[in-house]
CSV table of C-alpha atoms (C1' of nucleotides) in Angstrom, one decimal:
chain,number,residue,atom,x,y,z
O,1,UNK,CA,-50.0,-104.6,-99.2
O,2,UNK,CA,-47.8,-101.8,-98.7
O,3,UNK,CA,-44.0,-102.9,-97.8
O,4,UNK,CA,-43.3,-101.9,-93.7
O,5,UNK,CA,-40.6,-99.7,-93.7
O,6,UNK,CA,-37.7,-99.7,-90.8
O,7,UNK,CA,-35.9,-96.5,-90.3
O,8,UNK,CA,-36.5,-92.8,-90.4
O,9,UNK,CA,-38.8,-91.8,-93.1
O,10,UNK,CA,-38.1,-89.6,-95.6
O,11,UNK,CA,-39.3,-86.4,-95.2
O,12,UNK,CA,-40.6,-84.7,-98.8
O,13,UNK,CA,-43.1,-86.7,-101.2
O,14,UNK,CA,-41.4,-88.2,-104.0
O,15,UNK,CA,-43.6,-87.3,-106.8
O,16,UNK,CA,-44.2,-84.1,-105.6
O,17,UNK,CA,-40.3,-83.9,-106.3
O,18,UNK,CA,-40.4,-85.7,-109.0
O,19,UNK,CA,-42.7,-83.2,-110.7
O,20,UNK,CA,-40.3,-80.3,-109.8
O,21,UNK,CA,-37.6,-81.8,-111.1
O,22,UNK,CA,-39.4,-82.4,-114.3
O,23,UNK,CA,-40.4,-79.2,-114.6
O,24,UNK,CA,-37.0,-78.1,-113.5
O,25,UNK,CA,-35.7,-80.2,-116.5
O,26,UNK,CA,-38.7,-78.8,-118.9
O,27,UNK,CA,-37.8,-75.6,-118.6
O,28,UNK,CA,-34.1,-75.6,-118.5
O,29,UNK,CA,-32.9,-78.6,-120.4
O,30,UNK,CA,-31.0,-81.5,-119.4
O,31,UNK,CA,-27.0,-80.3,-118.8
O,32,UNK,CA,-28.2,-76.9,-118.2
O,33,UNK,CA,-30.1,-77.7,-114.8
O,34,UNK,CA,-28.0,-78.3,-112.3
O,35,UNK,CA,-28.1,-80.6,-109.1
O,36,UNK,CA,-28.1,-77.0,-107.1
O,37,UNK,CA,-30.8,-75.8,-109.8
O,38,UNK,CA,-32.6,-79.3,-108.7
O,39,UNK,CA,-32.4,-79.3,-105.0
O,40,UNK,CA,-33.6,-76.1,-105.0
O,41,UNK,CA,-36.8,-76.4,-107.3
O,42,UNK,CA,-37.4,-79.9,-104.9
O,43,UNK,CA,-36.8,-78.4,-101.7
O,44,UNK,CA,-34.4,-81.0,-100.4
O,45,UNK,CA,-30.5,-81.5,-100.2
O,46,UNK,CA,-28.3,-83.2,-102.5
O,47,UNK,CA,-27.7,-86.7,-100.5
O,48,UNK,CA,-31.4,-87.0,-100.4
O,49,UNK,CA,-31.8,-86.2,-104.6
O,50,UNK,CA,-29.7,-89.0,-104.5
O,51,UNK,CA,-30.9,-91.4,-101.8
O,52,UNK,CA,-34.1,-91.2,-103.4
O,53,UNK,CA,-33.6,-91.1,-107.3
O,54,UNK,CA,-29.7,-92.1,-108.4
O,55,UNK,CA,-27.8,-89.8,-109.9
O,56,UNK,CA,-28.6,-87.0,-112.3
O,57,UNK,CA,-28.9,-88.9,-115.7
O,58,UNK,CA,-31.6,-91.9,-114.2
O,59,UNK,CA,-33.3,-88.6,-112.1
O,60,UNK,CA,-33.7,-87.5,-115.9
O,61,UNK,CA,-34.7,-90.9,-117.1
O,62,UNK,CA,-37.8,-91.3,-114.6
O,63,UNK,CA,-38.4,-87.7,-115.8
O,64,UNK,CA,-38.9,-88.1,-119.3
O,65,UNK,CA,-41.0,-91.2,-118.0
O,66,UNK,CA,-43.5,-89.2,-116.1
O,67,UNK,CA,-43.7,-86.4,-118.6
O,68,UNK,CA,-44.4,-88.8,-121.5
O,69,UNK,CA,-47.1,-90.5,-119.8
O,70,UNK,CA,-48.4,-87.5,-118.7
O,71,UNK,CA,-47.8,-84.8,-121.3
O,72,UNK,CA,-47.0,-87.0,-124.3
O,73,UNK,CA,-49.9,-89.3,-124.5
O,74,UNK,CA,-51.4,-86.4,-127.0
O,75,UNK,CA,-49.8,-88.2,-130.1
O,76,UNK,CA,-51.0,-92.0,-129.6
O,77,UNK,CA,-54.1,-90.8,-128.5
O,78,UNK,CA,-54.7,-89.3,-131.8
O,79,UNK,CA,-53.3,-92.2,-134.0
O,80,UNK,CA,-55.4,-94.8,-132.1
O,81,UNK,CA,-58.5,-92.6,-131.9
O,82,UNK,CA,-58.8,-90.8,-135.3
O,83,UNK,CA,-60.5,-92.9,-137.9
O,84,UNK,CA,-58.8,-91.6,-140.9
O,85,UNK,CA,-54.4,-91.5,-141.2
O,86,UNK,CA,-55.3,-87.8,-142.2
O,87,UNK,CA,-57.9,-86.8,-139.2
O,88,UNK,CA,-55.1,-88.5,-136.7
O,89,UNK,CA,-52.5,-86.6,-138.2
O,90,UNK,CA,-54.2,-83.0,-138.4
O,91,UNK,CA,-54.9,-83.7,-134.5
O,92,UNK,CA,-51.6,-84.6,-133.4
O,93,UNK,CA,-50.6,-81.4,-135.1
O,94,UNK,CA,-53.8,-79.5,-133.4
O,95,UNK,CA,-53.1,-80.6,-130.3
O,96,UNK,CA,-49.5,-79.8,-130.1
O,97,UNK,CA,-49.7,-76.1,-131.1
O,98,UNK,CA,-52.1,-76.4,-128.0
O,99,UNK,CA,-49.7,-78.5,-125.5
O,100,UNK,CA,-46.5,-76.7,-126.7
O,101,UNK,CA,-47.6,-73.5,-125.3
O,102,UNK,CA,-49.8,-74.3,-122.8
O,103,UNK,CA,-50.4,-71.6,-119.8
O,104,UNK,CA,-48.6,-72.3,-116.7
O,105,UNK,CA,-46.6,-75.1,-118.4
O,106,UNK,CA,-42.8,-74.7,-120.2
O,107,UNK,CA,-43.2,-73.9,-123.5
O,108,UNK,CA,-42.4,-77.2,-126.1
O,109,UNK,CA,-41.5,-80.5,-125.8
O,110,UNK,CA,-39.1,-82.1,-123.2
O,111,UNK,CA,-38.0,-84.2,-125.5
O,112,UNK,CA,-37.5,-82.3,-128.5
O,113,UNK,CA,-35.3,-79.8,-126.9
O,114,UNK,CA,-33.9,-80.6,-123.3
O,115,UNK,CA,-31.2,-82.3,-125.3
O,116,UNK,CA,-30.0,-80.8,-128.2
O,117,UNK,CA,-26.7,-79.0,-127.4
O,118,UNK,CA,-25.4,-82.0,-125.0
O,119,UNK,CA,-22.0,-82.2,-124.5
O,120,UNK,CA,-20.3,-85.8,-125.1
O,121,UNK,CA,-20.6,-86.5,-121.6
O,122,UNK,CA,-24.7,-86.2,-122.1
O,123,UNK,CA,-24.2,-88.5,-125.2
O,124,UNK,CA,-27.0,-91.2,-124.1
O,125,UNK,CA,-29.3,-88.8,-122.9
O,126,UNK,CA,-29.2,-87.4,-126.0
O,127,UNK,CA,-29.6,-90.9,-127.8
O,128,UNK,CA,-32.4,-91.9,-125.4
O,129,UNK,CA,-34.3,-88.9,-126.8
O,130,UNK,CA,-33.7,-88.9,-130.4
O,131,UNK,CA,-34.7,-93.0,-129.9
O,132,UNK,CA,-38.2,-91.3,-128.4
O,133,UNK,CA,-38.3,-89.0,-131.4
O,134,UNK,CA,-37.4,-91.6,-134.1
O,135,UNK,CA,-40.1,-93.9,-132.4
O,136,UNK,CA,-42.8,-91.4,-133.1
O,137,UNK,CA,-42.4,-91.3,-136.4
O,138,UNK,CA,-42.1,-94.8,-137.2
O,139,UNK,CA,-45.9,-94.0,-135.1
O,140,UNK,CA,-47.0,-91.9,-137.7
O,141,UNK,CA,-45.5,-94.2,-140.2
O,142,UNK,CA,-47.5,-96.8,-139.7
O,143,UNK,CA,-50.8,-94.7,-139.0
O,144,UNK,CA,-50.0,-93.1,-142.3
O,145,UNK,CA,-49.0,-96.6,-144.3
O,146,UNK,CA,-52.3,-98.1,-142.7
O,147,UNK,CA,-54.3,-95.3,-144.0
O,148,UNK,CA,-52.9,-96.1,-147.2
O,149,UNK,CA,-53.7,-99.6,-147.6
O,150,UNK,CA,-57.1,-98.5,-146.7
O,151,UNK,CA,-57.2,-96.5,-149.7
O,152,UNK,CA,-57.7,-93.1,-147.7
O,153,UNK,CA,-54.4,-91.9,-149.4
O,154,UNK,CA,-53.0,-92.4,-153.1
O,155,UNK,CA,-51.1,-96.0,-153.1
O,156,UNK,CA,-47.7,-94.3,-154.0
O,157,UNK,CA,-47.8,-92.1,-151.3
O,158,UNK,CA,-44.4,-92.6,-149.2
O,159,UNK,CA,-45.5,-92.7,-145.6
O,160,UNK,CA,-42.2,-92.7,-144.4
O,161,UNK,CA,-41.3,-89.2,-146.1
O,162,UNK,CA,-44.4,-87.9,-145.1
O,163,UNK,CA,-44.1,-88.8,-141.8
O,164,UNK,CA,-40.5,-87.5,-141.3
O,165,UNK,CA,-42.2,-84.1,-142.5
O,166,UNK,CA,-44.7,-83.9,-139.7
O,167,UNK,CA,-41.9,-84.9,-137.4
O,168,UNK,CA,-40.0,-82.0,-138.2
O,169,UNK,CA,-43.1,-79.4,-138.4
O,170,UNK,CA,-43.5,-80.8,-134.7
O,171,UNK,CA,-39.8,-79.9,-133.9
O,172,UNK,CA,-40.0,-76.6,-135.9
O,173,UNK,CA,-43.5,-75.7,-133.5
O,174,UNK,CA,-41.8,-76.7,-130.5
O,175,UNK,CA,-38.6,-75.0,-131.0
O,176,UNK,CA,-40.9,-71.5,-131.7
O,177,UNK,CA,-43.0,-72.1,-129.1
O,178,UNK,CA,-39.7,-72.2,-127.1
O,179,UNK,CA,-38.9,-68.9,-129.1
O,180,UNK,CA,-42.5,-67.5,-127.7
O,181,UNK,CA,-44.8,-68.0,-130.6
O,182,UNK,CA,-48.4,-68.7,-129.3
O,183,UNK,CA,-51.2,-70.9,-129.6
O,184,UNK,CA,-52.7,-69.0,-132.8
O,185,UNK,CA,-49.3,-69.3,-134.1
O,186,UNK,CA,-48.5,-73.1,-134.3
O,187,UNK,CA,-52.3,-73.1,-135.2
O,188,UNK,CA,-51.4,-71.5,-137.8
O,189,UNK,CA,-48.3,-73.5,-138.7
O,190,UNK,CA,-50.3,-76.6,-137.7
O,191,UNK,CA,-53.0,-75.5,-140.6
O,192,UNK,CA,-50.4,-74.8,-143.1
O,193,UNK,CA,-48.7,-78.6,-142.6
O,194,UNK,CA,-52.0,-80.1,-143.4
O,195,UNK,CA,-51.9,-78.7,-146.7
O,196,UNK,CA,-49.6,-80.4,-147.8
O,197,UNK,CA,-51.0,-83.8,-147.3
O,198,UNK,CA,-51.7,-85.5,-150.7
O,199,UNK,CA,-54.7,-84.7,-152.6
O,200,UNK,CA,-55.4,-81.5,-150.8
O,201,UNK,CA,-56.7,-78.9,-152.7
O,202,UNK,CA,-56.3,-75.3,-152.2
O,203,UNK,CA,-59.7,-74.4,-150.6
O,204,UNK,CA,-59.2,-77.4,-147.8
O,205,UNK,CA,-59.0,-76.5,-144.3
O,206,UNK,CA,-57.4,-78.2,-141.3
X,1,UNK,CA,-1.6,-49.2,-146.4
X,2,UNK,CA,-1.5,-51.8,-143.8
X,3,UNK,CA,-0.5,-50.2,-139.8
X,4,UNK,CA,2.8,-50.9,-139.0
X,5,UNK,CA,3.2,-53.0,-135.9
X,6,UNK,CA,5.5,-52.9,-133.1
X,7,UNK,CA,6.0,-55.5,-130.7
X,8,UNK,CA,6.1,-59.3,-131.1
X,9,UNK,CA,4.0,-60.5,-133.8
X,10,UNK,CA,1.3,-62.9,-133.5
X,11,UNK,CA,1.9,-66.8,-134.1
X,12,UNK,CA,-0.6,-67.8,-135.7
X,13,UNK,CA,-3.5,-67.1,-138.2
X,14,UNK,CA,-6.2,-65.0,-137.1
X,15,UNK,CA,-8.7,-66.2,-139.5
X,16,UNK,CA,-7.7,-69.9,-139.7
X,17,UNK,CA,-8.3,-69.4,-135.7
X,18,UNK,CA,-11.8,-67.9,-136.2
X,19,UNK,CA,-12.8,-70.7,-138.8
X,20,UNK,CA,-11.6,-73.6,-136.4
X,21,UNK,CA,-13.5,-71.9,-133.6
X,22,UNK,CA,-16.4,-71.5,-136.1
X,23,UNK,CA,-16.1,-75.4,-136.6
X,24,UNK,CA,-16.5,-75.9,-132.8
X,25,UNK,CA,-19.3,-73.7,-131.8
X,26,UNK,CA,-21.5,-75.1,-135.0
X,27,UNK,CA,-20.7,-78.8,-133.9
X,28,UNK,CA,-21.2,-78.6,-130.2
X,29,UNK,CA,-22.9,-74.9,-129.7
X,30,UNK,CA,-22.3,-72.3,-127.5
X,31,UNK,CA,-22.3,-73.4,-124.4
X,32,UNK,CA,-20.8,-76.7,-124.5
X,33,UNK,CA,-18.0,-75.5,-125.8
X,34,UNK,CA,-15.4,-74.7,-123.5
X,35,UNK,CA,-13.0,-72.0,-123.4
X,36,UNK,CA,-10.3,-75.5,-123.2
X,37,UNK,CA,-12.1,-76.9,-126.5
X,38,UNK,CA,-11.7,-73.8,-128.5
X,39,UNK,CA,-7.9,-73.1,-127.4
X,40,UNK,CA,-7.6,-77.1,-128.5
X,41,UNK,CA,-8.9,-76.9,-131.7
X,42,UNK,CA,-7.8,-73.2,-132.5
X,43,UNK,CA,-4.4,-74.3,-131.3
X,44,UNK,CA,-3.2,-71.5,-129.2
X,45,UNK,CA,-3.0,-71.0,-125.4
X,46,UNK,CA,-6.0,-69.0,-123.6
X,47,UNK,CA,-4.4,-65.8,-123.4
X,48,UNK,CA,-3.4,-65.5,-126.9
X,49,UNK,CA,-6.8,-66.3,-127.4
X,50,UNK,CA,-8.7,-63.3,-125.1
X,51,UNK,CA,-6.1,-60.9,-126.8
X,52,UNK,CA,-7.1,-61.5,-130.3
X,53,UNK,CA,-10.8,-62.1,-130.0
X,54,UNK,CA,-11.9,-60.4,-126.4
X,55,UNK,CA,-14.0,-63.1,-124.0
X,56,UNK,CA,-15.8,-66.2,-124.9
X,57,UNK,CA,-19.2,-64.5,-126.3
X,58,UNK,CA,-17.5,-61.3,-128.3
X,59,UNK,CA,-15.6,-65.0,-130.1
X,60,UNK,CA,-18.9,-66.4,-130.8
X,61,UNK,CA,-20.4,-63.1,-132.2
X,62,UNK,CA,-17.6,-62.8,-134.7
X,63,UNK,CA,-17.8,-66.6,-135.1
X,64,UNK,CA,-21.7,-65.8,-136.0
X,65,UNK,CA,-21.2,-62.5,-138.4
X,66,UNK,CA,-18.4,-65.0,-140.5
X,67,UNK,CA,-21.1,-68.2,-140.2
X,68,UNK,CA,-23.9,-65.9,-142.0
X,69,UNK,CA,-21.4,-64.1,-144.2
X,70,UNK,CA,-20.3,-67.8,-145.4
X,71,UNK,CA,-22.5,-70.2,-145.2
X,72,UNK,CA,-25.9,-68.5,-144.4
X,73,UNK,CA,-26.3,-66.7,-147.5
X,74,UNK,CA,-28.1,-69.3,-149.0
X,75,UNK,CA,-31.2,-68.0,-147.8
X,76,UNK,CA,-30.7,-64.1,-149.1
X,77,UNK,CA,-29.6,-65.2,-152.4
X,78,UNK,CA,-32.3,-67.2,-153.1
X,79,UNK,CA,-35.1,-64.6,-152.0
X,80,UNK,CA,-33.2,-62.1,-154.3
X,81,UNK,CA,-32.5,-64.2,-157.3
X,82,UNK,CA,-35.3,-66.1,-157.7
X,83,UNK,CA,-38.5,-64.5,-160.2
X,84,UNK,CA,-41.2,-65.5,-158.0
X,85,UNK,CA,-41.8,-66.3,-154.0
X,86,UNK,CA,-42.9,-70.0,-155.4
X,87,UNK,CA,-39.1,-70.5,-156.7
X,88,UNK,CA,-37.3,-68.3,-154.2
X,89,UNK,CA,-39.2,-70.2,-150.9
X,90,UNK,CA,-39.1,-73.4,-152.9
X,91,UNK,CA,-34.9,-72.9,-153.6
X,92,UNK,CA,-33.8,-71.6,-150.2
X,93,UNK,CA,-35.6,-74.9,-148.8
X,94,UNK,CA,-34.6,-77.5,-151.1
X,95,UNK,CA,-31.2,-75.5,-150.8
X,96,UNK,CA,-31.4,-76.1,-146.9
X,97,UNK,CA,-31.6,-79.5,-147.3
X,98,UNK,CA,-28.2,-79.4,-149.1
X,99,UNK,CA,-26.1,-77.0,-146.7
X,100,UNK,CA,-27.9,-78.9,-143.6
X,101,UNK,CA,-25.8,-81.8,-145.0
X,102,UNK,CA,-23.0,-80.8,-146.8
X,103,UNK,CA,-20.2,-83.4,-146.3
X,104,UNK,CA,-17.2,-82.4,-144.2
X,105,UNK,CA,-19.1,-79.8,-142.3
X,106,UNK,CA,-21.3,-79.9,-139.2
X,107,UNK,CA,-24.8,-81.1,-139.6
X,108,UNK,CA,-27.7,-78.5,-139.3
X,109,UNK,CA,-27.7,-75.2,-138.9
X,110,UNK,CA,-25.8,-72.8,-136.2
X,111,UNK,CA,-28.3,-69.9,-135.8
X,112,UNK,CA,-30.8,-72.5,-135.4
X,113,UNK,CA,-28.8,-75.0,-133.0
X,114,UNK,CA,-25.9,-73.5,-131.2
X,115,UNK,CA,-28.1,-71.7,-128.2
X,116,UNK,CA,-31.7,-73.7,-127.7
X,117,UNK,CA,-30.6,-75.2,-123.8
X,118,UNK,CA,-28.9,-71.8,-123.2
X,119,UNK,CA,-28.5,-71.0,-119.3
X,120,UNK,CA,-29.9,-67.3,-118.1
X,121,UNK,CA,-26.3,-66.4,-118.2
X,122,UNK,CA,-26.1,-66.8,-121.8
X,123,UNK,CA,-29.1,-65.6,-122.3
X,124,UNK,CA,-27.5,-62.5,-124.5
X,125,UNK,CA,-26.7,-64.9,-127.1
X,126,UNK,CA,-29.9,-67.4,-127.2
X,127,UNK,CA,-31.5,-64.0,-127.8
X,128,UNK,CA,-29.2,-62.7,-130.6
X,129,UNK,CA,-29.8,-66.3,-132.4
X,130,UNK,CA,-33.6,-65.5,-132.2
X,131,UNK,CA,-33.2,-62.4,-133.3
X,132,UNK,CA,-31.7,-63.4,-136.7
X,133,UNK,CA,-34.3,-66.3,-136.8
X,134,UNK,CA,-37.2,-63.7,-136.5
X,135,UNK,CA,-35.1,-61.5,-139.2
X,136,UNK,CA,-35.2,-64.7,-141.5
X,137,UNK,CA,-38.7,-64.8,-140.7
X,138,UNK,CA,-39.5,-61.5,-142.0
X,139,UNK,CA,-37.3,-61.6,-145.2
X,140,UNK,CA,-39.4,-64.6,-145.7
X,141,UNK,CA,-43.0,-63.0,-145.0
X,142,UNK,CA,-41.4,-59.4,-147.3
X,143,UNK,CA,-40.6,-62.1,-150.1
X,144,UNK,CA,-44.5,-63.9,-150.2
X,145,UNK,CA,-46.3,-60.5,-149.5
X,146,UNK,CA,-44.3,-59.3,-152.6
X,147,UNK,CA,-45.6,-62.2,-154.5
X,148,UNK,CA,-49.1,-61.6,-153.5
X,149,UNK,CA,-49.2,-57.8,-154.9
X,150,UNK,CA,-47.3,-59.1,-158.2
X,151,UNK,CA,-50.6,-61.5,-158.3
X,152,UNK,CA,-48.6,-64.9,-157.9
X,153,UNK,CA,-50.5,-66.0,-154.8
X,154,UNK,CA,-54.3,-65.9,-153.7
X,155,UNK,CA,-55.1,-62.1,-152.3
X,156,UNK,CA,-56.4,-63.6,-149.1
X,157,UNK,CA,-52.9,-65.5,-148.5
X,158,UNK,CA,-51.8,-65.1,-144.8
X,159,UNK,CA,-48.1,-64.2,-146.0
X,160,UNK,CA,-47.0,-64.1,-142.6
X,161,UNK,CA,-48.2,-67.7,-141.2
X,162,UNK,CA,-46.8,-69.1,-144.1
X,163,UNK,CA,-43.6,-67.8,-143.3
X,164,UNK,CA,-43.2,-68.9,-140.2
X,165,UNK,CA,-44.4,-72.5,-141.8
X,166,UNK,CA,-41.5,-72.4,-143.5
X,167,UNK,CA,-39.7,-71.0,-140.6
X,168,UNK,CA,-40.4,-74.4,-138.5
X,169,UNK,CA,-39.4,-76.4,-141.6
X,170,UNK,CA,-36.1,-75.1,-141.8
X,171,UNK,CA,-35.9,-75.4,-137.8
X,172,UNK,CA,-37.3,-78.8,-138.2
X,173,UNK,CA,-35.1,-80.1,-141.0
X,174,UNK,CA,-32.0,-78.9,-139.1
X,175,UNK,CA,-33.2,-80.8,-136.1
X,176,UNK,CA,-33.4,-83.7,-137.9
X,177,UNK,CA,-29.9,-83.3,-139.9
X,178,UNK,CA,-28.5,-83.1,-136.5
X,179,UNK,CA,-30.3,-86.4,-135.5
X,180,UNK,CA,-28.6,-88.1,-138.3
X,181,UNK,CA,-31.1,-87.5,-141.4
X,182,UNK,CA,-29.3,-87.6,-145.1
X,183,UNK,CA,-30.1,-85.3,-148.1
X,184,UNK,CA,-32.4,-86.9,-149.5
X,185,UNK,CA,-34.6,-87.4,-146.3
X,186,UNK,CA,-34.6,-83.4,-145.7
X,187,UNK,CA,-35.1,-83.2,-150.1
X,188,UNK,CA,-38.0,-84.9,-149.5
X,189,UNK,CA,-39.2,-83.0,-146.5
X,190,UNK,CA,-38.6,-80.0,-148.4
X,191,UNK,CA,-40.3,-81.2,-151.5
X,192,UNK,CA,-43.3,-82.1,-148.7
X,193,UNK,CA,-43.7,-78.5,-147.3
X,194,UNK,CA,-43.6,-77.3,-151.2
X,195,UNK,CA,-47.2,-79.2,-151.5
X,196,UNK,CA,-48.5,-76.7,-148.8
X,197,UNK,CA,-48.3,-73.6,-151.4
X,198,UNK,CA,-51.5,-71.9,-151.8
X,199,UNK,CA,-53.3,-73.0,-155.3
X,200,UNK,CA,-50.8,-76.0,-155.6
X,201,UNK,CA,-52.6,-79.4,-156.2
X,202,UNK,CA,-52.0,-82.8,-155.2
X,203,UNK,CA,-50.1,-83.7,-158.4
X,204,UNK,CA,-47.0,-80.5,-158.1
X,205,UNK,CA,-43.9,-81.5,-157.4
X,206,UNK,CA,-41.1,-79.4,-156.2
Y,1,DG,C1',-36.1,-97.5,-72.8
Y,2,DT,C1',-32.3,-99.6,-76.2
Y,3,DT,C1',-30.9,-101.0,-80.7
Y,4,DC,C1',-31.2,-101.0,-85.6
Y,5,DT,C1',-32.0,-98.8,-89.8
Y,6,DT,C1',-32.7,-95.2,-92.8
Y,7,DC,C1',-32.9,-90.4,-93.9
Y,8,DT,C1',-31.2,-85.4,-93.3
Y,9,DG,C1',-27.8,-81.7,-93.0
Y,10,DT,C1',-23.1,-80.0,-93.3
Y,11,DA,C1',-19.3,-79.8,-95.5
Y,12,DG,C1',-16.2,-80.7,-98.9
Y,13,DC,C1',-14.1,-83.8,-102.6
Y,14,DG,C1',-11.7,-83.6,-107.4
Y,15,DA,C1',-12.7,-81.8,-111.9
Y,16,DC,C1',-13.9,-78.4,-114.7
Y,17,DC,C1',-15.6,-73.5,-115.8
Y,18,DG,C1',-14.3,-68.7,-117.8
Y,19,DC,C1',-10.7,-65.8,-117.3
Y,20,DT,C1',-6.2,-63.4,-116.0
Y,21,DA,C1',-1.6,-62.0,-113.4
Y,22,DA,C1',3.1,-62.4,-114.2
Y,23,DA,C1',7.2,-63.3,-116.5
Y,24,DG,C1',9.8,-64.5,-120.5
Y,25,DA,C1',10.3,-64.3,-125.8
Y,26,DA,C1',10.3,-61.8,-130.1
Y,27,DT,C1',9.8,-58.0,-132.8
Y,28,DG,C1',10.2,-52.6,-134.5
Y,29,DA,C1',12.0,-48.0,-133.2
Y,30,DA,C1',15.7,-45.2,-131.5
W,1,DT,C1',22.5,-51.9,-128.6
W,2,DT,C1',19.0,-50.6,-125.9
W,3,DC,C1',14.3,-49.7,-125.1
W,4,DA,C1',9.3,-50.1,-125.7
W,5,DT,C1',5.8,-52.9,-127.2
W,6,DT,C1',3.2,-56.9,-128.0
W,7,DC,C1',2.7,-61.7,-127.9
W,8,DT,C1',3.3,-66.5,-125.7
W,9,DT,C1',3.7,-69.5,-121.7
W,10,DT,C1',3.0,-71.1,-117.2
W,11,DA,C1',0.4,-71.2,-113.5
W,12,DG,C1',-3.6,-70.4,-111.0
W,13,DC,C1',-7.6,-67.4,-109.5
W,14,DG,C1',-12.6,-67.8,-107.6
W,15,DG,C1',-16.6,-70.2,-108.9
W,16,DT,C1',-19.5,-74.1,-110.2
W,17,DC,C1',-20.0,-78.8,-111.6
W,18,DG,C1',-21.8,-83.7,-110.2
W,19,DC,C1',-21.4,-86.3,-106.3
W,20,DT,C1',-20.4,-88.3,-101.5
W,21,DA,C1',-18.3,-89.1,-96.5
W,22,DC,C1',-19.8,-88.4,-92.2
W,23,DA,C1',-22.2,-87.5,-88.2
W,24,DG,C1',-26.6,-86.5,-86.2
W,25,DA,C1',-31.8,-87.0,-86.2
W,26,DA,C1',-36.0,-89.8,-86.5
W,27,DG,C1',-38.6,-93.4,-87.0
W,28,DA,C1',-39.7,-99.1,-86.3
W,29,DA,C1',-38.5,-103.4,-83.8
W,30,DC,C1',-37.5,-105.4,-79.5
DNA sequence: GTTCTTCTGTAGCGACCGCTAAAGAATGAA
DNA sequence: TTCATTCTTTAGCGGTCGCTACAGAAGAAC
């Protein structure tokens, strides 16, 4: 049952918004899009940005919400779908060389780089996202140390080394995707990752 | 013999200026750091500061040309020194993972961190930055092709892709330096990427 | 209708941005 | 000593930042 409202209604959707203001955000970074940047992209003034949202940081907060349901799913998809620690990690890195450059989308990840030069002021935005990014590779951690104890990968493998280095190959691909390196590109990079994961041979393929 | 001068002499050091403005730029980047954070840490007034080293951006390109000159050389030396692309690739990333961390110095890297939220007005300078990151690149791709005409490396190697591999490594590791990661961490991500080198097996280590 | 509530538009707050005009201070040249 | 030159200091320019007070507009409740 849908709450009966009293006074005037608003006059704009709110996702719609919301999704200009995350790709307002995407494309720009966090400190770098301004509320003027942001009412514009949203089509609505600045009392209504923050009737409807808060202010600028919690704006960004239900952001990075929406894009990581939306654009981020890619990585736990993989690690819960894949059978094998290797298969899930060779798609997560797939898959990103596809999502990070993606026609009609910003190029990379929100939350990779719509943070990274942050003023003090920005100081738990930034946090926030380096949390998201540490949490992903405690993800791959685990799908990596599971693999192990499955015997897919050597027993003294160190998951948590190996993980770390997909973590920053997926920062490296976003950051040149950013730089305009295509699909074929972080295809390529993606490729080259995967053989490095133990017991690869030469001849192997992603 | 040094120009004689004729009015009032300057009050401070020029040099000992540029290197504290070096400091700022590499630990907050370009943009976020204000023209009231550089006079505050270079310790003169604004003016002074215009006279000596021409608007905010002209400061930054000097505070670039001294940045590669003393602390990206790393990268040359290695590609120079070393006998084969295996060592000199190998070197210049394990050596990353030592300058991305050196005590008493910013984390990371500033060609690769100082512009990547860059507004359109700075957009001369994100561009610069990429510019030197593609040069990197190609030093890189000169150094592997070399090895694969001296016979180090499979003829088929894509020398190219696996420079720009190495590319987003570097990128990645200085990421991850900024978020907090130690030596050791980016060692081992280092050593990790080394196990992607055409012919190497399972069992190499860096 | 009238009232009550909520949203919208205008307009502007104080703080900071990059940058500079203007005047005083400190030197070499004459 | 006097002048010319260059630096330093103070003060503030126009512009943008994130954010909000305030009044009018547009609905629901009565």
């Amino acid at each position: 049952m849908t709450t009966r409202h009293r006074g005037r209604p608003r006059s704009f959707d709110r996702d719609t918004a919301l999704e200009k203001a995350l790709r307002a955000f995407w494309e720009h970074g966090y400190e770098t899009t301004s509320i003027a940047d942001l009412t514009r992209a949203m089509g609505i003034a600045a009392p209504s940005l923050y009737a409807a949202f808060g202010d600028k940081k919690t704006l960004f907060e239900e952001v990075v919400e929406v894009y990581v349901r939306r654009y981020g799913g890619f990585i736990g998809r993989a690690l819960a779908e894949e059978p094998t620690a290797r298969s899930a990690v060779g798609r997560v890195l797939r898959e990103a060389a596809v999502e990070y450059t993606e026609p009609g989308r910003p190029p990379g990840c929100l939350v990779i780089n719509a943070a990274v030069n942050a003023a003090p002021a920005s100081a738990e935005v930034t946090e926030a996202l380096r949390g998201m990014r540490e949490e992903n590779v405690h993800a791959l951690t685990s799908r990596i140390r599971a693999g192990v104890e499955a015997g897919e990968l050597p027993e003294e493998t160190d998951a948590a080394a190996l993980a770390r280095f997909v973590g920053a190959v997926l920062q490296g691909m976003s950051q040149q995707a950013r730089d305009g390196a295509g699909r074929e590109e972080l295809e390529a990079v993606a490729a080259t990752a995967m053989r490095a994961w133990p017991g690869e041979g030469p001849e192997n393929t992603l």
